[in-house]
Amino acid sequence: MKLEGHKGEVLGLAYHPVAASAHLLASSSFDGTVMVWDTSSPDIPVVGLLTGHRLAVTDVVFAGRDGGLAATASADGTAALWDVVTGERLKVLRGHRSHVNAVAVPPPTGSMVSGGVSDAAASPADASGGLGEYIVATASNDKTVRVWDGRDRRRGAELVLPNRAQVLAVAWGEADHLLYSSGVDGDVLGFDLRSASCAWAAATGAGGLAAADAPAAAADEAAGCIRRLRGHTEPVTGLALNTARTHLVSNAMDHSVRVWDVRPFVAGGEAARQAAVLIGHRHGFDKSLLRAAWGGRDEVVAAGAADGTLWVWEVADRAVRYRLPGHAGPVNAVAFHATQPVVASGGADKVIFLGELLL
């Protein structure tokens, strides 16, 4: 099935994570819009249109306890929270100093409890590790990841995590207080938001709540960094955690997709965390941010390629299951349906393809 409607490259895709609404597919585009498609209808109509960003919308995810919100990242240097039903932009998240490349929210299976952060709290993670319903993380070319409490209209970022280079991807980790980021330097960093918030509070003198960077915090890149996954030799353009919250996948410009075991303890120690290297697809000279996604009950991983194909690998034996053609340009985005063996791909050719797989 071919979906057309965007006037620019499709940069991000997200299926609704809740089973009752899993037929909803959100797509973000270079044209500055997000479209929400109803894939359960024969003609797959656009049932929602989110407009307001001034430049390309680089990423989109469903957010909130029931997935009734959408979070977006944009090249205009902002992120935003939206009401999916009404299309209203609820909040603009300002603070990044350059393009925002990616956005992430805690998985719906986590401790996403409303009220997990009080107005006086010094951390986006409470003592039990539970997170607020509207917690959002964003990655930017300004070399930071920012963690926001989207419920509070007055404050800027709750927490700023400095990186050594431009940050291209972000993903929530195996626990609600863990976050992963990666970018131009090729390393995948794991942050514990509880310890990072303590360092941020000490540096800012603001109890961890501040709208701007603090030089002392920026100087301590290791604050809160509990894990560094090394193996890629070129920029990492996509990160995704599986639904079991045990493994992380990374897609990089070194033409490899790597699977990392992020469970607390791994036989063999930190050196054994790289569980698989999947090869075959190729990035292009245009340096597009090609993403990756899990599917098939966490048994397969998919990633797009610069030649217009979508690659699907079996993680267990590292074998290529599918190499799907169709796009007339790089395949930037990929997403799997939450309950059906359906994969969506979005490309530089401005179109989205839906395909059913035998998984």
mmCIF file of C-alpha atoms in Angstrom:
data_model
loop_
_atom_site.group_PDB
_atom_site.id
_atom_site.type_symbol
_atom_site.label_atom_id
_atom_site.label_comp_id
_atom_site.label_asym_id
_atom_site.label_seq_id
_atom_site.Cartn_x
_atom_site.Cartn_y
_atom_site.Cartn_z
ATOM 1 C CA MET A 1 0.000 0.000 0.000
ATOM 2 C CA LYS A 2 1.358 3.409 -1.004
ATOM 3 C CA LEU A 3 0.466 6.540 0.976
ATOM 4 C CA GLU A 4 0.934 9.955 -0.585
ATOM 5 C CA GLY A 5 0.240 13.380 0.840
ATOM 6 C CA HIS A 6 3.439 14.900 2.159
ATOM 7 C CA LYS A 7 5.102 17.590 0.070
ATOM 8 C CA GLY A 8 8.566 16.843 1.387
ATOM 9 C CA GLU A 9 10.719 13.926 2.506
ATOM 10 C CA VAL A 10 9.205 11.628 5.114
ATOM 11 C CA LEU A 11 11.612 11.806 8.059
ATOM 12 C CA GLY A 12 9.821 10.047 10.904
ATOM 13 C CA LEU A 13 7.213 7.325 11.433
ATOM 14 C CA ALA A 14 5.450 6.009 14.524
ATOM 15 C CA TYR A 15 2.635 3.517 14.997
ATOM 16 C CA HIS A 16 0.405 4.052 18.011
ATOM 17 C CA PRO A 17 1.775 1.832 20.836
ATOM 18 C CA VAL A 18 -1.607 1.015 22.425
ATOM 19 C CA ALA A 19 -3.341 -2.011 20.895
ATOM 20 C CA ALA A 20 -6.777 -0.376 20.691
ATOM 21 C CA SER A 21 -5.352 2.445 18.584
ATOM 22 C CA ALA A 22 -2.539 0.562 16.849
ATOM 23 C CA HIS A 23 -4.095 1.338 13.457
ATOM 24 C CA LEU A 24 -2.978 4.966 13.752
ATOM 25 C CA LEU A 25 0.264 5.859 11.996
ATOM 26 C CA ALA A 26 1.981 9.231 12.417
ATOM 27 C CA SER A 27 4.420 10.556 9.818
ATOM 28 C CA SER A 28 6.641 13.629 10.049
ATOM 29 C CA SER A 29 8.059 15.420 7.050
ATOM 30 C CA PHE A 30 10.452 17.964 5.653
ATOM 31 C CA ASP A 31 7.318 19.941 4.722
ATOM 32 C CA GLY A 32 6.912 20.926 8.390
ATOM 33 C CA THR A 33 3.806 18.834 9.087
ATOM 34 C CA VAL A 34 2.785 15.634 10.833
ATOM 35 C CA MET A 35 0.028 13.510 9.312
ATOM 36 C CA VAL A 36 -1.924 10.902 11.251
ATOM 37 C CA TRP A 37 -3.270 8.077 9.074
ATOM 38 C CA ASP A 38 -6.038 5.586 9.860
ATOM 39 C CA THR A 39 -4.610 2.367 8.435
ATOM 40 C CA SER A 40 -7.717 0.346 9.379
ATOM 41 C CA SER A 41 -9.809 2.038 6.685
ATOM 42 C CA PRO A 42 -9.586 0.736 3.112
ATOM 43 C CA ASP A 43 -8.537 4.106 1.700
ATOM 44 C CA ILE A 44 -6.261 4.941 4.686
ATOM 45 C CA PRO A 45 -7.367 8.565 5.147
ATOM 46 C CA VAL A 46 -5.477 11.310 6.952
ATOM 47 C CA VAL A 47 -7.432 11.796 10.190
ATOM 48 C CA GLY A 48 -5.089 14.307 11.791
ATOM 49 C CA LEU A 49 -2.812 17.108 10.633
ATOM 50 C CA LEU A 50 -0.350 18.794 13.012
ATOM 51 C CA THR A 51 1.003 22.116 11.760
ATOM 52 C CA GLY A 52 3.007 24.804 13.494
ATOM 53 C CA HIS A 53 6.708 24.026 13.133
ATOM 54 C CA ARG A 54 8.550 26.521 10.946
ATOM 55 C CA LEU A 55 10.947 23.986 9.424
ATOM 56 C CA ALA A 56 11.201 20.231 8.878
ATOM 57 C CA VAL A 57 9.700 17.918 11.489
ATOM 58 C CA THR A 58 12.540 15.471 11.977
ATOM 59 C CA ASP A 59 10.853 12.960 14.289
ATOM 60 C CA VAL A 60 7.514 12.060 15.851
ATOM 61 C CA VAL A 61 6.306 9.696 18.595
ATOM 62 C CA PHE A 62 2.994 9.068 20.303
ATOM 63 C CA ALA A 63 3.063 10.137 23.941
ATOM 64 C CA GLY A 64 0.952 10.274 27.088
ATOM 65 C CA ARG A 65 -0.583 7.509 29.145
ATOM 66 C CA ASP A 66 -3.054 6.474 26.421
ATOM 67 C CA GLY A 67 -1.108 7.757 23.426
ATOM 68 C CA GLY A 68 -3.457 10.687 23.005
ATOM 69 C CA LEU A 69 -0.535 13.058 22.549
ATOM 70 C CA ALA A 70 2.221 13.352 19.980
ATOM 71 C CA ALA A 71 5.723 14.662 20.584
ATOM 72 C CA THR A 72 7.714 16.128 17.709
ATOM 73 C CA ALA A 73 11.247 17.340 17.014
ATOM 74 C CA SER A 74 12.051 19.976 14.429
ATOM 75 C CA ALA A 75 14.875 21.642 12.549
ATOM 76 C CA ASP A 76 13.481 24.952 13.814
ATOM 77 C CA GLY A 77 15.232 24.212 17.130
ATOM 78 C CA THR A 78 12.101 23.305 19.077
ATOM 79 C CA ALA A 79 10.119 20.275 20.112
ATOM 80 C CA ALA A 80 6.397 20.250 20.771
ATOM 81 C CA LEU A 81 3.547 18.352 22.397
ATOM 82 C CA TRP A 82 0.256 17.995 20.521
ATOM 83 C CA ASP A 83 -3.261 16.749 21.077
ATOM 84 C CA VAL A 84 -3.627 14.074 18.399
ATOM 85 C CA VAL A 85 -7.414 14.333 18.255
ATOM 86 C CA THR A 86 -7.796 18.111 17.995
ATOM 87 C CA GLY A 87 -4.455 18.915 16.386
ATOM 88 C CA GLU A 88 -3.820 21.585 19.024
ATOM 89 C CA ARG A 89 -0.235 22.316 19.914
ATOM 90 C CA LEU A 90 -0.214 22.095 23.702
ATOM 91 C CA LYS A 91 3.323 23.202 24.390
ATOM 92 C CA VAL A 92 6.459 24.300 22.554
ATOM 93 C CA LEU A 93 9.674 23.053 24.167
ATOM 94 C CA ARG A 94 12.286 25.758 23.665
ATOM 95 C CA GLY A 95 15.895 25.712 24.773
ATOM 96 C CA HIS A 96 17.960 23.915 22.159
ATOM 97 C CA ARG A 97 20.361 26.116 20.208
ATOM 98 C CA SER A 98 20.281 24.188 16.947
ATOM 99 C CA HIS A 99 18.275 21.582 15.022
ATOM 100 C CA VAL A 100 16.422 19.020 17.121
ATOM 101 C CA ASN A 101 17.003 15.651 15.446
ATOM 102 C CA ALA A 102 15.063 13.156 17.542
ATOM 103 C CA VAL A 103 12.471 12.811 20.278
ATOM 104 C CA ALA A 104 11.656 9.961 22.685
ATOM 105 C CA VAL A 105 9.171 9.213 25.452
ATOM 106 C CA PRO A 106 9.143 6.391 28.027
ATOM 107 C CA PRO A 107 7.668 3.119 26.762
ATOM 108 C CA PRO A 108 4.013 2.582 27.671
ATOM 109 C CA THR A 109 4.994 -0.501 29.657
ATOM 110 C CA GLY A 110 7.052 1.593 32.058
ATOM 111 C CA SER A 111 6.093 3.307 35.286
ATOM 112 C CA MET A 112 4.478 6.224 33.491
ATOM 113 C CA VAL A 113 2.462 7.582 36.375
ATOM 114 C CA SER A 114 0.961 11.031 36.369
ATOM 115 C CA GLY A 115 2.326 12.952 39.284
ATOM 116 C CA GLY A 116 5.671 11.167 39.194
ATOM 117 C CA VAL A 117 7.268 14.626 39.267
ATOM 118 C CA SER A 118 6.069 17.297 41.609
ATOM 119 C CA ASP A 119 6.552 20.986 40.924
ATOM 120 C CA ALA A 120 9.189 21.092 43.621
ATOM 121 C CA ALA A 121 11.017 17.963 42.518
ATOM 122 C CA ALA A 122 14.649 18.224 41.616
ATOM 123 C CA SER A 123 14.633 15.386 39.126
ATOM 124 C CA PRO A 124 12.483 14.072 36.265
ATOM 125 C CA ALA A 125 12.649 10.695 38.009
ATOM 126 C CA ASP A 126 11.123 10.302 41.453
ATOM 127 C CA ALA A 127 12.551 8.201 44.246
ATOM 128 C CA SER A 128 10.958 5.042 42.845
ATOM 129 C CA GLY A 129 12.102 5.669 39.288
ATOM 130 C CA GLY A 130 8.589 6.539 38.063
ATOM 131 C CA LEU A 131 8.301 9.269 35.481
ATOM 132 C CA GLY A 132 5.726 11.919 34.794
ATOM 133 C CA GLU A 133 3.185 11.270 32.060
ATOM 134 C CA TYR A 134 4.514 13.995 29.795
ATOM 135 C CA ILE A 135 8.246 13.410 30.125
ATOM 136 C CA VAL A 136 9.973 13.986 26.765
ATOM 137 C CA ALA A 137 13.624 13.656 25.717
ATOM 138 C CA THR A 138 15.105 15.465 22.724
ATOM 139 C CA ALA A 139 18.454 15.232 20.900
ATOM 140 C CA SER A 140 20.059 18.162 19.103
ATOM 141 C CA ASN A 141 22.938 19.412 17.011
ATOM 142 C CA ASP A 142 23.790 21.668 19.963
ATOM 143 C CA LYS A 143 25.487 18.591 21.515
ATOM 144 C CA THR A 144 22.873 18.078 24.221
ATOM 145 C CA VAL A 145 20.000 15.832 25.137
ATOM 146 C CA ARG A 146 17.281 17.648 27.058
ATOM 147 C CA VAL A 147 14.661 16.048 29.273
ATOM 148 C CA TRP A 148 11.427 17.995 29.669
ATOM 149 C CA ASP A 149 8.358 17.871 31.874
ATOM 150 C CA GLY A 150 5.760 18.827 29.287
ATOM 151 C CA ARG A 151 3.075 19.462 31.912
ATOM 152 C CA ASP A 152 4.696 22.656 33.169
ATOM 153 C CA ARG A 153 4.273 25.611 30.813
ATOM 154 C CA ARG A 154 6.641 27.869 32.733
ATOM 155 C CA ARG A 155 9.868 25.936 32.815
ATOM 156 C CA GLY A 156 12.454 25.002 30.266
ATOM 157 C CA ALA A 157 14.377 21.732 30.282
ATOM 158 C CA GLU A 158 14.328 19.765 33.516
ATOM 159 C CA LEU A 159 17.710 18.298 32.719
ATOM 160 C CA VAL A 160 20.486 18.830 30.165
ATOM 161 C CA LEU A 161 22.828 15.963 29.272
ATOM 162 C CA PRO A 162 25.959 17.247 27.491
ATOM 163 C CA ASN A 163 27.552 15.159 24.728
ATOM 164 C CA ARG A 164 30.875 15.558 22.971
ATOM 165 C CA ALA A 165 29.335 15.907 19.508
ATOM 166 C CA GLN A 166 26.054 16.574 17.742
ATOM 167 C CA VAL A 167 23.363 14.194 19.000
ATOM 168 C CA LEU A 168 21.348 12.499 16.258
ATOM 169 C CA ALA A 169 19.333 9.869 18.139
ATOM 170 C CA VAL A 170 17.762 9.262 21.543
ATOM 171 C CA ALA A 171 15.860 6.339 23.071
ATOM 172 C CA TRP A 172 14.486 5.461 26.475
ATOM 173 C CA GLY A 173 16.290 2.621 28.234
ATOM 174 C CA GLU A 174 15.520 -0.608 30.019
ATOM 175 C CA ALA A 175 14.296 1.291 33.082
ATOM 176 C CA ASP A 176 12.290 4.493 33.273
ATOM 177 C CA HIS A 177 15.230 6.450 34.659
ATOM 178 C CA LEU A 178 17.666 5.355 31.925
ATOM 179 C CA LEU A 179 18.169 7.124 28.618
ATOM 180 C CA TYR A 180 20.403 6.429 25.608
ATOM 181 C CA SER A 181 21.779 8.883 23.085
ATOM 182 C CA SER A 182 24.219 8.799 20.198
ATOM 183 C CA GLY A 183 25.401 10.892 17.342
ATOM 184 C CA VAL A 184 28.344 12.077 15.317
ATOM 185 C CA ASP A 185 31.060 10.526 17.513
ATOM 186 C CA GLY A 186 29.607 7.017 17.047
ATOM 187 C CA ASP A 187 29.424 6.135 20.745
ATOM 188 C CA VAL A 188 26.124 5.162 22.365
ATOM 189 C CA LEU A 189 25.851 6.738 25.808
ATOM 190 C CA GLY A 190 23.625 5.472 28.592
ATOM 191 C CA PHE A 191 22.524 8.008 31.217
ATOM 192 C CA ASP A 192 21.003 7.444 34.639
ATOM 193 C CA LEU A 193 18.661 10.414 34.996
ATOM 194 C CA ARG A 194 18.718 10.167 38.783
ATOM 195 C CA SER A 195 22.463 10.750 39.113
ATOM 196 C CA ALA A 196 22.548 13.123 36.144
ATOM 197 C CA SER A 197 19.897 15.313 37.762
ATOM 198 C CA CYS A 198 21.975 15.570 40.932
ATOM 199 C CA ALA A 199 24.969 16.816 38.940
ATOM 200 C CA TRP A 200 22.728 19.206 37.012
ATOM 201 C CA ALA A 201 21.218 20.582 40.236
ATOM 202 C CA ALA A 202 24.647 21.154 41.754
ATOM 203 C CA ALA A 203 25.900 22.905 38.625
ATOM 204 C CA THR A 204 22.896 25.177 38.176
ATOM 205 C CA GLY A 205 22.004 25.822 41.784
ATOM 206 C CA ALA A 206 18.387 25.550 40.654
ATOM 207 C CA GLY A 207 17.350 22.216 42.092
ATOM 208 C CA GLY A 208 17.802 20.618 38.687
ATOM 209 C CA LEU A 209 15.230 22.916 37.035
ATOM 210 C CA ALA A 210 16.726 25.424 34.644
ATOM 211 C CA ALA A 211 15.967 26.860 31.225
ATOM 212 C CA ALA A 212 19.530 27.442 30.054
ATOM 213 C CA ASP A 213 22.833 25.623 30.137
ATOM 214 C CA ALA A 214 25.217 26.050 33.033
ATOM 215 C CA PRO A 215 28.936 26.132 32.156
ATOM 216 C CA ALA A 216 29.788 23.863 35.078
ATOM 217 C CA ALA A 217 27.323 21.229 33.899
ATOM 218 C CA ALA A 218 28.457 21.466 30.287
ATOM 219 C CA ALA A 219 32.037 20.894 31.375
ATOM 220 C CA ASP A 220 31.144 17.562 32.954
ATOM 221 C CA GLU A 221 30.135 15.403 29.995
ATOM 222 C CA ALA A 222 30.311 12.283 32.144
ATOM 223 C CA ALA A 223 27.685 13.469 34.652
ATOM 224 C CA GLY A 224 25.161 10.691 34.894
ATOM 225 C CA CYS A 225 26.767 8.656 32.082
ATOM 226 C CA ILE A 226 26.802 5.064 33.324
ATOM 227 C CA ARG A 227 27.461 3.221 30.079
ATOM 228 C CA ARG A 228 29.338 3.802 26.835
ATOM 229 C CA LEU A 229 28.724 1.317 24.024
ATOM 230 C CA ARG A 230 31.539 1.357 21.487
ATOM 231 C CA GLY A 231 31.702 -0.391 18.135
ATOM 232 C CA HIS A 232 30.451 1.984 15.456
ATOM 233 C CA THR A 233 33.073 3.900 13.514
ATOM 234 C CA GLU A 234 30.758 6.510 11.970
ATOM 235 C CA PRO A 235 27.824 8.639 13.206
ATOM 236 C CA VAL A 236 24.853 6.773 14.655
ATOM 237 C CA THR A 237 21.590 7.936 13.076
ATOM 238 C CA GLY A 238 18.983 5.836 14.852
ATOM 239 C CA LEU A 239 18.327 4.119 18.188
ATOM 240 C CA ALA A 240 15.431 1.900 19.262
ATOM 241 C CA LEU A 241 14.699 -0.251 22.319
ATOM 242 C CA ASN A 242 12.819 -3.525 21.970
ATOM 243 C CA THR A 243 9.475 -4.021 23.706
ATOM 244 C CA ALA A 244 11.006 -6.381 26.277
ATOM 245 C CA ARG A 245 13.383 -3.538 27.189
ATOM 246 C CA THR A 246 16.400 -5.852 27.083
ATOM 247 C CA HIS A 247 18.144 -4.895 23.835
ATOM 248 C CA LEU A 248 18.918 -1.669 21.997
ATOM 249 C CA VAL A 249 19.478 -1.383 18.257
ATOM 250 C CA SER A 250 21.646 1.286 16.627
ATOM 251 C CA ASN A 251 21.938 2.211 12.940
ATOM 252 C CA ALA A 252 25.100 3.978 11.783
ATOM 253 C CA MET A 253 26.786 5.452 8.741
ATOM 254 C CA ASP A 254 29.432 2.715 8.931
ATOM 255 C CA HIS A 255 26.788 0.601 7.121
ATOM 256 C CA SER A 256 26.071 -1.544 10.164
ATOM 257 C CA VAL A 257 23.140 -2.091 12.491
ATOM 258 C CA ARG A 258 24.219 -3.263 15.925
ATOM 259 C CA VAL A 259 22.208 -4.921 18.671
ATOM 260 C CA TRP A 260 23.254 -4.248 22.268
ATOM 261 C CA ASP A 261 22.299 -6.163 25.403
ATOM 262 C CA VAL A 262 21.349 -3.465 27.891
ATOM 263 C CA ARG A 263 20.184 -5.654 30.752
ATOM 264 C CA PRO A 264 21.759 -4.703 34.090
ATOM 265 C CA PHE A 265 24.100 -7.713 34.122
ATOM 266 C CA VAL A 266 25.581 -9.477 31.112
ATOM 267 C CA ALA A 267 27.742 -12.593 31.188
ATOM 268 C CA GLY A 268 31.180 -11.490 30.107
ATOM 269 C CA GLY A 269 30.795 -7.947 31.382
ATOM 270 C CA GLU A 270 30.607 -4.699 29.456
ATOM 271 C CA ALA A 271 32.701 -6.050 26.573
ATOM 272 C CA ALA A 272 29.972 -8.617 25.838
ATOM 273 C CA ARG A 273 27.118 -6.162 25.426
ATOM 274 C CA GLN A 274 27.331 -6.145 21.623
ATOM 275 C CA ALA A 275 24.995 -9.025 20.791
ATOM 276 C CA ALA A 276 24.850 -8.826 16.993
ATOM 277 C CA VAL A 277 26.153 -6.913 13.984
ATOM 278 C CA LEU A 278 23.737 -6.797 11.029
ATOM 279 C CA ILE A 279 25.139 -5.833 7.646
ATOM 280 C CA GLY A 280 23.977 -5.406 4.068
ATOM 281 C CA HIS A 281 22.279 -2.028 3.875
ATOM 282 C CA ARG A 282 24.201 1.070 2.809
ATOM 283 C CA HIS A 283 24.046 4.688 3.850
ATOM 284 C CA GLY A 284 24.542 7.304 1.145
ATOM 285 C CA PHE A 285 26.654 10.352 0.439
ATOM 286 C CA ASP A 286 23.711 12.569 1.443
ATOM 287 C CA LYS A 287 24.175 11.509 5.094
ATOM 288 C CA SER A 288 20.456 11.072 5.740
ATOM 289 C CA LEU A 289 19.377 10.142 9.264
ATOM 290 C CA LEU A 290 18.297 6.558 8.613
ATOM 291 C CA ARG A 291 16.405 5.103 11.576
ATOM 292 C CA ALA A 292 15.838 1.532 12.801
ATOM 293 C CA ALA A 293 12.979 -0.343 14.480
ATOM 294 C CA TRP A 294 12.117 -3.630 16.186
ATOM 295 C CA GLY A 295 9.309 -5.924 15.063
ATOM 296 C CA GLY A 296 7.995 -9.481 15.053
ATOM 297 C CA ARG A 297 7.884 -9.930 18.832
ATOM 298 C CA ASP A 298 11.397 -8.503 19.068
ATOM 299 C CA GLU A 299 12.730 -11.161 16.709
ATOM 300 C CA VAL A 300 13.532 -8.889 13.767
ATOM 301 C CA VAL A 301 15.073 -5.476 13.181
ATOM 302 C CA ALA A 302 14.453 -3.226 10.181
ATOM 303 C CA ALA A 303 16.378 -0.293 8.748
ATOM 304 C CA GLY A 304 16.245 1.694 5.542
ATOM 305 C CA ALA A 305 18.994 2.096 2.990
ATOM 306 C CA ALA A 306 20.127 4.870 0.678
ATOM 307 C CA ASP A 307 19.241 2.840 -2.425
ATOM 308 C CA GLY A 308 15.514 2.925 -1.637
ATOM 309 C CA THR A 309 15.264 -0.517 -0.031
ATOM 310 C CA LEU A 310 14.085 -1.576 3.410
ATOM 311 C CA TRP A 311 16.119 -4.308 5.098
ATOM 312 C CA VAL A 312 14.736 -6.715 7.690
ATOM 313 C CA TRP A 313 17.083 -9.000 9.641
ATOM 314 C CA GLU A 314 16.467 -11.959 11.939
ATOM 315 C CA VAL A 315 18.347 -11.001 15.097
ATOM 316 C CA ALA A 316 19.009 -14.534 16.332
ATOM 317 C CA ASP A 317 20.960 -15.710 13.272
ATOM 318 C CA ARG A 318 21.761 -12.276 11.773
ATOM 319 C CA ALA A 319 20.229 -13.367 8.462
ATOM 320 C CA VAL A 320 18.517 -10.982 6.045
ATOM 321 C CA ARG A 321 14.813 -11.897 5.999
ATOM 322 C CA TYR A 322 13.623 -9.236 3.560
ATOM 323 C CA ARG A 323 15.082 -6.650 1.207
ATOM 324 C CA LEU A 324 12.051 -4.672 0.123
ATOM 325 C CA PRO A 325 12.267 -2.317 -2.890
ATOM 326 C CA GLY A 326 9.865 0.440 -3.865
ATOM 327 C CA HIS A 327 11.172 3.811 -2.752
ATOM 328 C CA ALA A 328 12.815 6.157 -5.248
ATOM 329 C CA GLY A 329 15.244 7.553 -2.689
ATOM 330 C CA PRO A 330 16.737 6.878 0.757
ATOM 331 C CA VAL A 331 14.417 5.164 3.243
ATOM 332 C CA ASN A 332 14.624 7.454 6.255
ATOM 333 C CA ALA A 333 12.032 6.036 8.613
ATOM 334 C CA VAL A 334 10.588 2.664 9.593
ATOM 335 C CA ALA A 335 7.956 1.517 12.085
ATOM 336 C CA PHE A 336 6.237 -1.774 12.944
ATOM 337 C CA HIS A 337 2.556 -2.174 13.779
ATOM 338 C CA ALA A 338 2.100 -3.022 17.465
ATOM 339 C CA THR A 339 -0.131 -6.067 16.949
ATOM 340 C CA GLN A 340 0.124 -7.104 13.283
ATOM 341 C CA PRO A 341 3.064 -8.172 11.058
ATOM 342 C CA VAL A 342 2.952 -4.897 9.133
ATOM 343 C CA VAL A 343 5.887 -2.584 8.536
ATOM 344 C CA ALA A 344 5.785 1.039 7.369
ATOM 345 C CA SER A 345 8.625 2.808 5.597
ATOM 346 C CA GLY A 346 9.001 6.475 4.725
ATOM 347 C CA GLY A 347 11.416 7.896 2.214
ATOM 348 C CA ALA A 348 12.995 10.879 0.567
ATOM 349 C CA ASP A 349 10.549 10.316 -2.293
ATOM 350 C CA LYS A 350 7.790 11.785 -0.050
ATOM 351 C CA VAL A 351 5.804 8.537 0.132
ATOM 352 C CA ILE A 352 5.046 5.862 2.729
ATOM 353 C CA PHE A 353 4.762 2.162 1.970
ATOM 354 C CA LEU A 354 2.915 -0.360 4.121
ATOM 355 C CA GLY A 355 3.740 -4.033 3.733
ATOM 356 C CA GLU A 356 2.685 -7.243 5.430
ATOM 357 C CA LEU A 357 5.492 -9.621 6.350
ATOM 358 C CA LEU A 358 5.612 -13.313 7.196
ATOM 359 C CA LEU A 359 7.178 -13.203 10.639
#
